[in-house]
Tab-separated table of C-alpha atoms in Angstrom:
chain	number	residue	atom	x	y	z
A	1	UNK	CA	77.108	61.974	70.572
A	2	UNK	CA	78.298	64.937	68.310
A	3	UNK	CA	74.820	66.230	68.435
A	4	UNK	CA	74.570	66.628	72.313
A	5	UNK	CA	78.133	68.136	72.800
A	6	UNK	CA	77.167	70.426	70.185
A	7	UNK	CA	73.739	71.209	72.296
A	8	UNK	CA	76.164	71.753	75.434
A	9	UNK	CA	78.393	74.072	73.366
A	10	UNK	CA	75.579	76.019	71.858
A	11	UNK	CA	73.258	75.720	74.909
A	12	UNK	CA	76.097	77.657	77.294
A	13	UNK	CA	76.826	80.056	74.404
A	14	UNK	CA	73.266	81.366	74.785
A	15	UNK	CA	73.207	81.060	78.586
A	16	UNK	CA	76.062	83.630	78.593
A	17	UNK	CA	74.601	85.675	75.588
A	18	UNK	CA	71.641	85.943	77.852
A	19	UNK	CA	73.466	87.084	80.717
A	20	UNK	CA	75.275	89.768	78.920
A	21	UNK	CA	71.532	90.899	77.885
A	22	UNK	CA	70.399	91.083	81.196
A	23	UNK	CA	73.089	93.503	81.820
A	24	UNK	CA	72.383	95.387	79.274
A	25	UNK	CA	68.342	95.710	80.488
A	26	UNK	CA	69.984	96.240	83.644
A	27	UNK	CA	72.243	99.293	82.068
A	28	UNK	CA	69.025	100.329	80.574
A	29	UNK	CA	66.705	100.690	83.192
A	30	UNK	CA	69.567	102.252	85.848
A	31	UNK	CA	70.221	105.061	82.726
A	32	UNK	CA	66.755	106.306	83.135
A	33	UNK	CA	66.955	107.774	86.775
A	34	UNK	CA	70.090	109.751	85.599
A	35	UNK	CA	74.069	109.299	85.575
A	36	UNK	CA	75.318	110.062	88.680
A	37	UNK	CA	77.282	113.046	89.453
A	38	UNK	CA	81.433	113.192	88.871
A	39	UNK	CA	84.149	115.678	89.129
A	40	UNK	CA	86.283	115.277	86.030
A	41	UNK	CA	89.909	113.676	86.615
A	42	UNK	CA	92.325	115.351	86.509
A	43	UNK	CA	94.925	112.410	87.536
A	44	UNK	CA	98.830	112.614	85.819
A	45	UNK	CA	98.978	110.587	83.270
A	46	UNK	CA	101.742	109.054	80.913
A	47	UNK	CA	101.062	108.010	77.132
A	48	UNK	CA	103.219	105.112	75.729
A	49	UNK	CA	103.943	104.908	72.144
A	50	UNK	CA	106.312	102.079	70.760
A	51	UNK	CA	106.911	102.260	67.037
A	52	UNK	CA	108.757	100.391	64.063
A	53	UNK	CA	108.810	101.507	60.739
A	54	UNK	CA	106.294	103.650	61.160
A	55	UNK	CA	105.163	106.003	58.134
A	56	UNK	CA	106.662	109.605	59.708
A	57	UNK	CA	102.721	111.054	58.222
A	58	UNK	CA	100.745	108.423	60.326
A	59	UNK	CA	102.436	109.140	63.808
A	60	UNK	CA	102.745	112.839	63.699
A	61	UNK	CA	98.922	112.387	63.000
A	62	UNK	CA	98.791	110.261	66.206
A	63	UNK	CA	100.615	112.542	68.047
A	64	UNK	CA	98.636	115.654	66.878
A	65	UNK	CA	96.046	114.059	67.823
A	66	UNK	CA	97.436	114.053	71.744
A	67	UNK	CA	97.893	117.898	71.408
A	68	UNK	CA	94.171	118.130	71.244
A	69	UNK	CA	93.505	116.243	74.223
A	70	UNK	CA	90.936	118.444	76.032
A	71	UNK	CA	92.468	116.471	79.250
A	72	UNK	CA	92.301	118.421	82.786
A	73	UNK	CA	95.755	117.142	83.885
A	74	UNK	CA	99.459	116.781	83.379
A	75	UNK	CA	100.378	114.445	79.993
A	76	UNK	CA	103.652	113.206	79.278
A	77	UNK	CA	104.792	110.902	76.077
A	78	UNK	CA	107.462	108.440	75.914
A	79	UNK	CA	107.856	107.382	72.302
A	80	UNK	CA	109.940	104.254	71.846
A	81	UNK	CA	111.466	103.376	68.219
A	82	UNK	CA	112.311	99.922	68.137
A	83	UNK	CA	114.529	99.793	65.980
A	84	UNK	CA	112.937	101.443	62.752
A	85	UNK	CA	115.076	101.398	59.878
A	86	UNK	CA	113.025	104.051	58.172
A	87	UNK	CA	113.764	107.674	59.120
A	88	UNK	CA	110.477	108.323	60.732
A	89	UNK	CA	112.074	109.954	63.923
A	90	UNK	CA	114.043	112.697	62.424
A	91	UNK	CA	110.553	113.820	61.176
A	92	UNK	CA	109.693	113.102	65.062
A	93	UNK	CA	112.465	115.164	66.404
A	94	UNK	CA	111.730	118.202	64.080
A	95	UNK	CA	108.026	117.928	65.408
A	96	UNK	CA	109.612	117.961	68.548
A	97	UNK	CA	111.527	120.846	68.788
A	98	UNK	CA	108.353	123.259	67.953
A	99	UNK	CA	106.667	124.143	71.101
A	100	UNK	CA	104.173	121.785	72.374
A	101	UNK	CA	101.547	121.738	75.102
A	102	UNK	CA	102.201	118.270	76.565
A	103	UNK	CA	105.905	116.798	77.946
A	104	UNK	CA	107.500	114.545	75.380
A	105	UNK	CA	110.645	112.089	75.468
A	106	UNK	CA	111.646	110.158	72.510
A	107	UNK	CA	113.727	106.876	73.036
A	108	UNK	CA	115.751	104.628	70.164
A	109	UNK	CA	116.183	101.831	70.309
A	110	UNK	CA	119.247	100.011	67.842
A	111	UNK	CA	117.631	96.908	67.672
A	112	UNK	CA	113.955	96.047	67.074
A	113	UNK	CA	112.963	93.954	70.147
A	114	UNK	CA	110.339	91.729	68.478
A	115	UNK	CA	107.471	92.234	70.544
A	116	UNK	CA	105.570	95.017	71.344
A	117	UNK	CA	105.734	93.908	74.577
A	118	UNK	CA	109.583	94.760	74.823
A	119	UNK	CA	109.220	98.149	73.964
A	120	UNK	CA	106.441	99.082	76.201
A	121	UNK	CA	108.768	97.774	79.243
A	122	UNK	CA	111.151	99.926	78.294
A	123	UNK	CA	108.941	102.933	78.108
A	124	UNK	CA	107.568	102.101	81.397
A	125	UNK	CA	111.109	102.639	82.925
A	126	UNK	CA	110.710	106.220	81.587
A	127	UNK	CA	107.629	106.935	83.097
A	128	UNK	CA	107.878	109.324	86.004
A	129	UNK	CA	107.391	108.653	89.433
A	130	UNK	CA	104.480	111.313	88.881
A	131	UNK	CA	102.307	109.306	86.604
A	132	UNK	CA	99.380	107.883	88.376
A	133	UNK	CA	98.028	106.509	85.193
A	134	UNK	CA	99.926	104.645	81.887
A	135	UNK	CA	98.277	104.964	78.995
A	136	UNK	CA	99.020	102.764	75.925
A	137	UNK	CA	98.288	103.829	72.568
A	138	UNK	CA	99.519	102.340	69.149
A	139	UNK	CA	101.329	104.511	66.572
A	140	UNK	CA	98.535	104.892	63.872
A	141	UNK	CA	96.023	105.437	66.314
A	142	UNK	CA	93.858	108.855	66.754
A	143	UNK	CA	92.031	110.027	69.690
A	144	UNK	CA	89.236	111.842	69.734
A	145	UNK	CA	89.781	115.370	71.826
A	146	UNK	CA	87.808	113.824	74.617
A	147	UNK	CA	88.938	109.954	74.605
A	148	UNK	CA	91.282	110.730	77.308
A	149	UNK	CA	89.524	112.284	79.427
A	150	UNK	CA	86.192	110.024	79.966
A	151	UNK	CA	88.694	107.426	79.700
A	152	UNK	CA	89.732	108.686	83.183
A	153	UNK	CA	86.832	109.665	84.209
A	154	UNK	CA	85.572	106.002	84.068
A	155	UNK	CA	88.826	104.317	85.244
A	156	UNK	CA	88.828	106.175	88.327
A	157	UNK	CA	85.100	105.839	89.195
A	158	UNK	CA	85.986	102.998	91.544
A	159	UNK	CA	89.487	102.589	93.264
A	160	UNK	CA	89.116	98.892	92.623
A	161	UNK	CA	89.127	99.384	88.520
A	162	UNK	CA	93.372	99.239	87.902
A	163	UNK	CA	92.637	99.520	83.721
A	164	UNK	CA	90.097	100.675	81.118
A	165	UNK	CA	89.452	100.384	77.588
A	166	UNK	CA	88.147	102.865	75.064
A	167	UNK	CA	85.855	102.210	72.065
A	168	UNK	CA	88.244	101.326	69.060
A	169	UNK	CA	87.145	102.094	66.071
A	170	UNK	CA	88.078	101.188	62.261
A	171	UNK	CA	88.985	104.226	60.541
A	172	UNK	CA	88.617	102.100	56.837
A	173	UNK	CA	84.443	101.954	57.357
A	174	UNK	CA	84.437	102.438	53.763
A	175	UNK	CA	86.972	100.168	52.469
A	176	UNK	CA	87.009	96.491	50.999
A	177	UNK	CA	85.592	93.367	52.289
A	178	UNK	CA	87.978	93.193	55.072
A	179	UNK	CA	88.008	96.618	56.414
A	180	UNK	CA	83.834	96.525	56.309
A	181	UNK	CA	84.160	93.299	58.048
A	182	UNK	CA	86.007	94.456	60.933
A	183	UNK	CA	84.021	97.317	61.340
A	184	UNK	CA	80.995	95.476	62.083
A	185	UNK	CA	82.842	93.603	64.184
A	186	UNK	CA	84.440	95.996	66.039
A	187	UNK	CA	80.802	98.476	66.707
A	188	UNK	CA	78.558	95.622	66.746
A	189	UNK	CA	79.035	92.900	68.934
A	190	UNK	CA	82.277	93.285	70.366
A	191	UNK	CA	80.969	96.623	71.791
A	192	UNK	CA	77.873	95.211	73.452
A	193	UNK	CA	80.185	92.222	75.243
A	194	UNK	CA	82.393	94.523	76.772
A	195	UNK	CA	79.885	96.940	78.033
A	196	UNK	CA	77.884	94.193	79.446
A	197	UNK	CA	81.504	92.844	80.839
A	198	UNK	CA	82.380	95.903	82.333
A	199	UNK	CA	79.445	96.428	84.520
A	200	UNK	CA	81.257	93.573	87.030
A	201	UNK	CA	84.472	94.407	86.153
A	202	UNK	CA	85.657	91.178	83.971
A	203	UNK	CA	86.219	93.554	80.503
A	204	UNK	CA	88.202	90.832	78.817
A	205	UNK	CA	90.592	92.687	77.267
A	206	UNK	CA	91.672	95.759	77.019
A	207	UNK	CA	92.425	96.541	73.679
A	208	UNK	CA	96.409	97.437	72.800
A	209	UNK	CA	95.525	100.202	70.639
A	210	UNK	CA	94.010	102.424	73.542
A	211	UNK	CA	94.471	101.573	77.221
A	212	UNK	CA	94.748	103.232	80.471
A	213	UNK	CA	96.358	101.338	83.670
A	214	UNK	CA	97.219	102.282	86.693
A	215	UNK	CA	100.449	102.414	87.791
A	216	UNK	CA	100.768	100.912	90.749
A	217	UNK	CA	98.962	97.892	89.070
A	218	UNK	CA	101.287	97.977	86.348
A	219	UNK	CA	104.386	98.109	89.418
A	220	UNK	CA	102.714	95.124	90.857
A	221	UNK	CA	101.480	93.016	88.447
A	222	UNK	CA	104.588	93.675	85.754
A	223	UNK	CA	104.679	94.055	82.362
A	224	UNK	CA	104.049	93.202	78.847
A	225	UNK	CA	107.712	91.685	77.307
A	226	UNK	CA	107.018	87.922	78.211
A	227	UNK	CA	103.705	87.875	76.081
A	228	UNK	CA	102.762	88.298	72.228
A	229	UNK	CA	99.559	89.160	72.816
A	230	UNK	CA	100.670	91.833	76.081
A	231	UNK	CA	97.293	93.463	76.312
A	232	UNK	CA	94.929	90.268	76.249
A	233	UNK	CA	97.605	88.346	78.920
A	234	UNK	CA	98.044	91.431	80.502
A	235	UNK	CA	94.528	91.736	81.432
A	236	UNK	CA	93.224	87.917	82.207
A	237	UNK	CA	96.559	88.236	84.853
A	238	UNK	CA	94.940	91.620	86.000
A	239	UNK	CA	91.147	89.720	86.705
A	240	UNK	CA	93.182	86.711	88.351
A	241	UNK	CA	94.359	88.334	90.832
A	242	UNK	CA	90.755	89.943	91.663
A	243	UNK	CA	90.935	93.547	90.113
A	244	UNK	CA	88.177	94.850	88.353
A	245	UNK	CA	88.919	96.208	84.080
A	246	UNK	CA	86.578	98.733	82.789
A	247	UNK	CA	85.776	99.632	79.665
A	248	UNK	CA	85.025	103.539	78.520
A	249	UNK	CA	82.630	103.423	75.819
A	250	UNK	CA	82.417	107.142	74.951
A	251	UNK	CA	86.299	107.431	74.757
A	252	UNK	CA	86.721	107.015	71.235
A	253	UNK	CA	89.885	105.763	69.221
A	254	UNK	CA	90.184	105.532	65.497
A	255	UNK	CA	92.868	103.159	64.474
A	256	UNK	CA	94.228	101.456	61.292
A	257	UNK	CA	93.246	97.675	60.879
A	258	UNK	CA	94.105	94.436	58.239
A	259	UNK	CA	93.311	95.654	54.887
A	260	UNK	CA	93.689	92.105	53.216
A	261	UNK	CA	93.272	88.644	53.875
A	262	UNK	CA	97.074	88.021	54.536
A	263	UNK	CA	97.379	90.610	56.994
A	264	UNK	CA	93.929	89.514	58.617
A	265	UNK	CA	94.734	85.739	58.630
A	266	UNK	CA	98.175	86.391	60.455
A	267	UNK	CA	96.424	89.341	62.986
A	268	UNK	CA	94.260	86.692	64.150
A	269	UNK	CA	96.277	83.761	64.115
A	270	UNK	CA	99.069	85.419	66.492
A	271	UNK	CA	95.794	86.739	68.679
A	272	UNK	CA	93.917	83.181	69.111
A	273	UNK	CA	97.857	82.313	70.465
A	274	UNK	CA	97.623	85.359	72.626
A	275	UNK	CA	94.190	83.694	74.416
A	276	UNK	CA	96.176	80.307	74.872
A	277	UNK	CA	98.812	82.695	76.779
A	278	UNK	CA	96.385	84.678	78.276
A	279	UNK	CA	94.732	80.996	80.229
A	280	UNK	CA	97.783	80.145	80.969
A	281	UNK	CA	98.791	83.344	83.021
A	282	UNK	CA	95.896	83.086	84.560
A	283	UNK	CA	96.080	79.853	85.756
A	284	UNK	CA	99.217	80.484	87.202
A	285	UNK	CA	98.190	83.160	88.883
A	286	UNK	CA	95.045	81.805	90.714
A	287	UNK	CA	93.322	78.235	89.685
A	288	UNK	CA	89.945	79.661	91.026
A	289	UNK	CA	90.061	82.925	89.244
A	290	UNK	CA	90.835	81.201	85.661
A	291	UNK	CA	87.984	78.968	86.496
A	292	UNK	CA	85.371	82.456	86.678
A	293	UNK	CA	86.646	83.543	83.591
A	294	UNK	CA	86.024	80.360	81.650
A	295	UNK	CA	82.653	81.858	80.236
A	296	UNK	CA	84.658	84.040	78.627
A	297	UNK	CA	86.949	81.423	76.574
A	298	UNK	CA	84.194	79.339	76.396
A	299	UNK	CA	82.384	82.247	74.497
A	300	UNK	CA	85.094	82.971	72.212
A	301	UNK	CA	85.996	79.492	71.520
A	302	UNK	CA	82.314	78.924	70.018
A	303	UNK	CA	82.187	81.769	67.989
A	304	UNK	CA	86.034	81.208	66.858
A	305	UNK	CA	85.673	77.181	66.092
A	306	UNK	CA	81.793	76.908	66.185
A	307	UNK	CA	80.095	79.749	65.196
A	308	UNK	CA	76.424	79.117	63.935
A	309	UNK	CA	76.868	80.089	60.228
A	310	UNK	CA	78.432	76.777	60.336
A	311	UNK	CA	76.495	74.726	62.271
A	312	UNK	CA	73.283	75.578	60.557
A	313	UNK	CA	73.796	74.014	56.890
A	314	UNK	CA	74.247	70.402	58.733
A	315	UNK	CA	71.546	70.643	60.653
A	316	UNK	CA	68.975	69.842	57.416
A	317	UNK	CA	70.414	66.862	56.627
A	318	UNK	CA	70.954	65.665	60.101
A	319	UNK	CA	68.279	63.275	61.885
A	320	UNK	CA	66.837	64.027	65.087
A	321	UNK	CA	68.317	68.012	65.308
A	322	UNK	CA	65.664	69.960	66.221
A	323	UNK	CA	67.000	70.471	69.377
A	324	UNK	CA	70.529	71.703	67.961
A	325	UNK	CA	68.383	74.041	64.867
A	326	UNK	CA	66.455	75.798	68.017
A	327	UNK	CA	69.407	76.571	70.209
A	328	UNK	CA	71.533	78.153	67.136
A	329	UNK	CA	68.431	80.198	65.986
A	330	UNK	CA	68.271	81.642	69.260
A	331	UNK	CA	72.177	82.294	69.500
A	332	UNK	CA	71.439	84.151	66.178
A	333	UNK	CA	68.779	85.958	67.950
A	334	UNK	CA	70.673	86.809	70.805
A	335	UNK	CA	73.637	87.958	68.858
A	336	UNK	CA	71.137	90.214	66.935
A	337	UNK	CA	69.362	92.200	69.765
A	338	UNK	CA	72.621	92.660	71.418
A	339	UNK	CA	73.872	94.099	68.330
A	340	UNK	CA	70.955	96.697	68.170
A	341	UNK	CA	71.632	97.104	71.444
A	342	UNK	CA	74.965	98.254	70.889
A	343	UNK	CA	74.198	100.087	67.796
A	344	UNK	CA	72.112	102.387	69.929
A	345	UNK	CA	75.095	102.945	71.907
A	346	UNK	CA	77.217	104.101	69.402
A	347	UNK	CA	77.963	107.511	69.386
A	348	UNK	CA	77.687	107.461	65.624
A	349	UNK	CA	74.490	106.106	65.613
A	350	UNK	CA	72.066	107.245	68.620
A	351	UNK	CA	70.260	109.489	66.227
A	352	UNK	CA	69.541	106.976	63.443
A	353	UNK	CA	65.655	105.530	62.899
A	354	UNK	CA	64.759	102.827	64.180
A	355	UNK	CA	64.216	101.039	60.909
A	356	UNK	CA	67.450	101.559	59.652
A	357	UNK	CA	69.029	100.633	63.013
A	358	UNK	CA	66.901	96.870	62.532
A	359	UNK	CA	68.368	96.870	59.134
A	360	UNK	CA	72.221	97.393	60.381
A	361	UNK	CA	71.661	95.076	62.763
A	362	UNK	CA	70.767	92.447	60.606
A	363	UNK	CA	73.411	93.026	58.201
A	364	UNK	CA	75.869	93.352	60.828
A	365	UNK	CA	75.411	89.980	62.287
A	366	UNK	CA	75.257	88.307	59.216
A	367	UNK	CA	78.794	89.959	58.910
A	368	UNK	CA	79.953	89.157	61.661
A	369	UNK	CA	78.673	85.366	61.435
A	370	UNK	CA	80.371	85.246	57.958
A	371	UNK	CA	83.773	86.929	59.607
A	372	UNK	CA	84.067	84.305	62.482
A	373	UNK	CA	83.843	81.140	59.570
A	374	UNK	CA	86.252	83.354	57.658
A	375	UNK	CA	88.522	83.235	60.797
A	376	UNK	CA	88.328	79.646	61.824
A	377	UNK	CA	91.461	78.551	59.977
A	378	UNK	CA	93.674	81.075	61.765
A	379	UNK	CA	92.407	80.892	65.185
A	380	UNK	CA	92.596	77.011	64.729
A	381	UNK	CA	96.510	77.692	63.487
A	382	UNK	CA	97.200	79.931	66.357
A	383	UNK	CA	95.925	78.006	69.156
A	384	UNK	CA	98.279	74.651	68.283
A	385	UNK	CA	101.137	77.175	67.846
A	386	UNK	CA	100.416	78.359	71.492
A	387	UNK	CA	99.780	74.881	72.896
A	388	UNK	CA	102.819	72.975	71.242
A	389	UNK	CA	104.709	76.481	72.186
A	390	UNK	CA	106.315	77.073	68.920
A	391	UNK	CA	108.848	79.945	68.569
A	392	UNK	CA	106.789	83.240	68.863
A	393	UNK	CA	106.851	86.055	65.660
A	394	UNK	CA	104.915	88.751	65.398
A	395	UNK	CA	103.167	87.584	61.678
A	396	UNK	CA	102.376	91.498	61.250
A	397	UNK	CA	105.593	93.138	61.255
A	398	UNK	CA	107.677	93.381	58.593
A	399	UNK	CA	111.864	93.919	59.549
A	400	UNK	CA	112.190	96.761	56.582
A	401	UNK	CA	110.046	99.088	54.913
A	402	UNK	CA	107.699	101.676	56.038
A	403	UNK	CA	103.939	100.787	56.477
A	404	UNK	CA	104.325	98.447	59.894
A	405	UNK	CA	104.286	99.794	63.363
A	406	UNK	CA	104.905	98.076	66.154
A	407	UNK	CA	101.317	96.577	66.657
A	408	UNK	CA	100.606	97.142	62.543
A	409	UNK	CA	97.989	96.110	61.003
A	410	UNK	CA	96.308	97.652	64.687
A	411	UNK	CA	95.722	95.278	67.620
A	412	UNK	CA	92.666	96.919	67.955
A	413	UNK	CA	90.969	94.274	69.841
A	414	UNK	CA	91.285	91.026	70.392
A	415	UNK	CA	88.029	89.595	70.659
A	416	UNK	CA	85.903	88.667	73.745
């Protein structure tokens, strides 16, 4: 019995890996007769930035990072402190009064709302009625000089697309275990899900640290402040209701993720309650709509509870599992060309040899099948605290001390 609902599981895993591949060939094979011909945007736009506790150094980095936008149109800022007890914006106000190129408003807040959420509702009543487009950016998060602008460029391909997603990048590549880990994560398979997603529209979420919506969407739809996970709830509400998410994959963010175990264990466990939120806004919205995106959780909830790294050790010792061992070696072998695929769409790595690009593949997936046992604990943890509702917390933020901004360590991306 255990060994035919683990067939099913596996078995629709790899029918919606294979999809996403088809896509990609798809993606492929349209690429060759040429990209078709755009005049840049050049819509208003109006970047949110909530912050707590923010080091003053990291978010004058962020925000010098703005001032180098390349963008065609009109920017504005709204920074929101929730209720920092460091003294990061006096250093914000003194970068503030030197001239700048781009319209800036800084609100504080006297208490810290708790959410993210909160604070980005807030800032949205500050938005002016000029804005066509809100962009959402996290406080220890860099754009490159051009992120906004394909961002826009892709977003307003289509007047069906109401949000967009850049490509979120660790900036610790380098680093420990955990920082390594991510980063395969985040420019390996992640990457080739959402560009294979976004070709219909269904991105599945748009990642916190770098998002653009528009604002009548935003007007319509609501906010963030009921959610703890805002952007992943946020976005399956979006796709319920029939609107289309894209995702930018030349608009490039570099953004600060877990460096430990702690920090990663909590990061996930409050996003794995964020996907229990996230079905449950979307049921509510539209039964039939939540029952399209079901390939989705169905996805994510094999690679979260299921993924093959475990499977594979039973299946030696388990009679009459053939079946099972061929279905996880070709997940593995899905997951595998879909990371090469994606590695040859990284900007960082369209130049590299096809050798080494076989070897990073390999290595990344074994990565990334290592991270998702690694993660099973916490995305266990978080889905019983969002289906027995317990009391939401943040897990990442810390009430005093510098080092914690308002989505700190990064919500970066919350998975497929």
């Amino acid at each position: 019995m255990l060994l035919s609902v683990l067939e099913v599981i596996v078995g629709l895993s790899n029918v919606i890996l294979g999809v996403l591949l088809l896509f990609h060939v798809r993606s492929a094979l349209r690429a060759t007769i040429g990209p078709c011909s755009q005049e840049p945007a050049q819509g208003n736009v109006a970047i949110m930035i909530p912050f707590f506790n923010e080091p003053h150094d990291t978010l004058i980095d962020a925000l010098n990072a703005i001032e180098q936008q390349d963008y065609l149109g009109r920017i504005e800022i709204i920074l929101v402190d929730d209720g920092s007890t460091n003294d990061t914006s006096v250093h914000v106000r003194r970068w503030l009064a030197q001239r700048r190129h781009w319209r800036y408003h800084l609100e504080v807040l006297e208490r810290n709302g708790g959410r993210k959420g909160k604070a980005l509702d807030i800032a949205m009543g500050l938005v002016s009625r000029m804005a066509e487009v809100v962009t959402v950016i996290d406080s220890d998060t860099l754009l490159a000089p051009s992120a906004l602008q394909r961002a826009m460029d892709v977003l307003l391909q289509d007047e069906r697309n109401v949000a967009c997603c850049g490509l979120i990048i660790p900036m610790q590549r380098q680093g420990n275990l955990v920082e390594k880990l991510q980063y395969y994560e985040h420019t390996g398979f992640l990457l080739a899900v959402k560009h294979a997603q976004s070709k219909i529209g269904k991105v599945a979420v748009i990642a916190g640290a770098f998002s653009l919506h528009r604002t009548w969407a935003l007007k319509e739809l609501g906010g963030w402040g009921q959610w703890l996970v805002e952007d992943v709830a946020w976005t399956w509400k979006a796709l319920a209701n029939g609107y289309r998410i894209v995702y930018a994959e030349d608009a490039i963010a570099y953004t600060v993720c877990p460096s430990s175990f702690t920090q990663l264990f909590r990061q996930r466990r409050r996003w794995a309650r964020g996907k229990v939120e996230a079905v449950v806004a979307a049921w509510q919205t539209s039964r039939w709509q939540s029952v399209l995106l079901m390939p989705w959780t169905l996805l994510w909830g094999q690679i979260s509870f299921l993924p093959c790294l475990l499977i594979a050790p039973a299946l030696a010792w388990v009679p009459g599992s053939s079946g099972l061992a061929v279905m996880v070696t070709l997940n593995v072998g899905l997951m595998i060309v879909l990371y090469l695929l994606a590695h040859k769409r990284d900007p960082n790595h369209r130049r590299v040899a096809r050798g080494a690009r076989i070897s990073a593949a390999l290595k990344a997936t074994a990565c990334n099948l290592l991270f998702d046992v690694i993660n099973i604990p916490a995305n266990l943890l978080g889905v019983v605290d969002g289906v027995c509702n317990r009391p939401k917390a943040w897990l990442t933020r810390l009430p005093h001390g510098a080092g914690n901004s308002a989505s700190s360590p990064n919500d970066a991306d919350a998975s497929t």
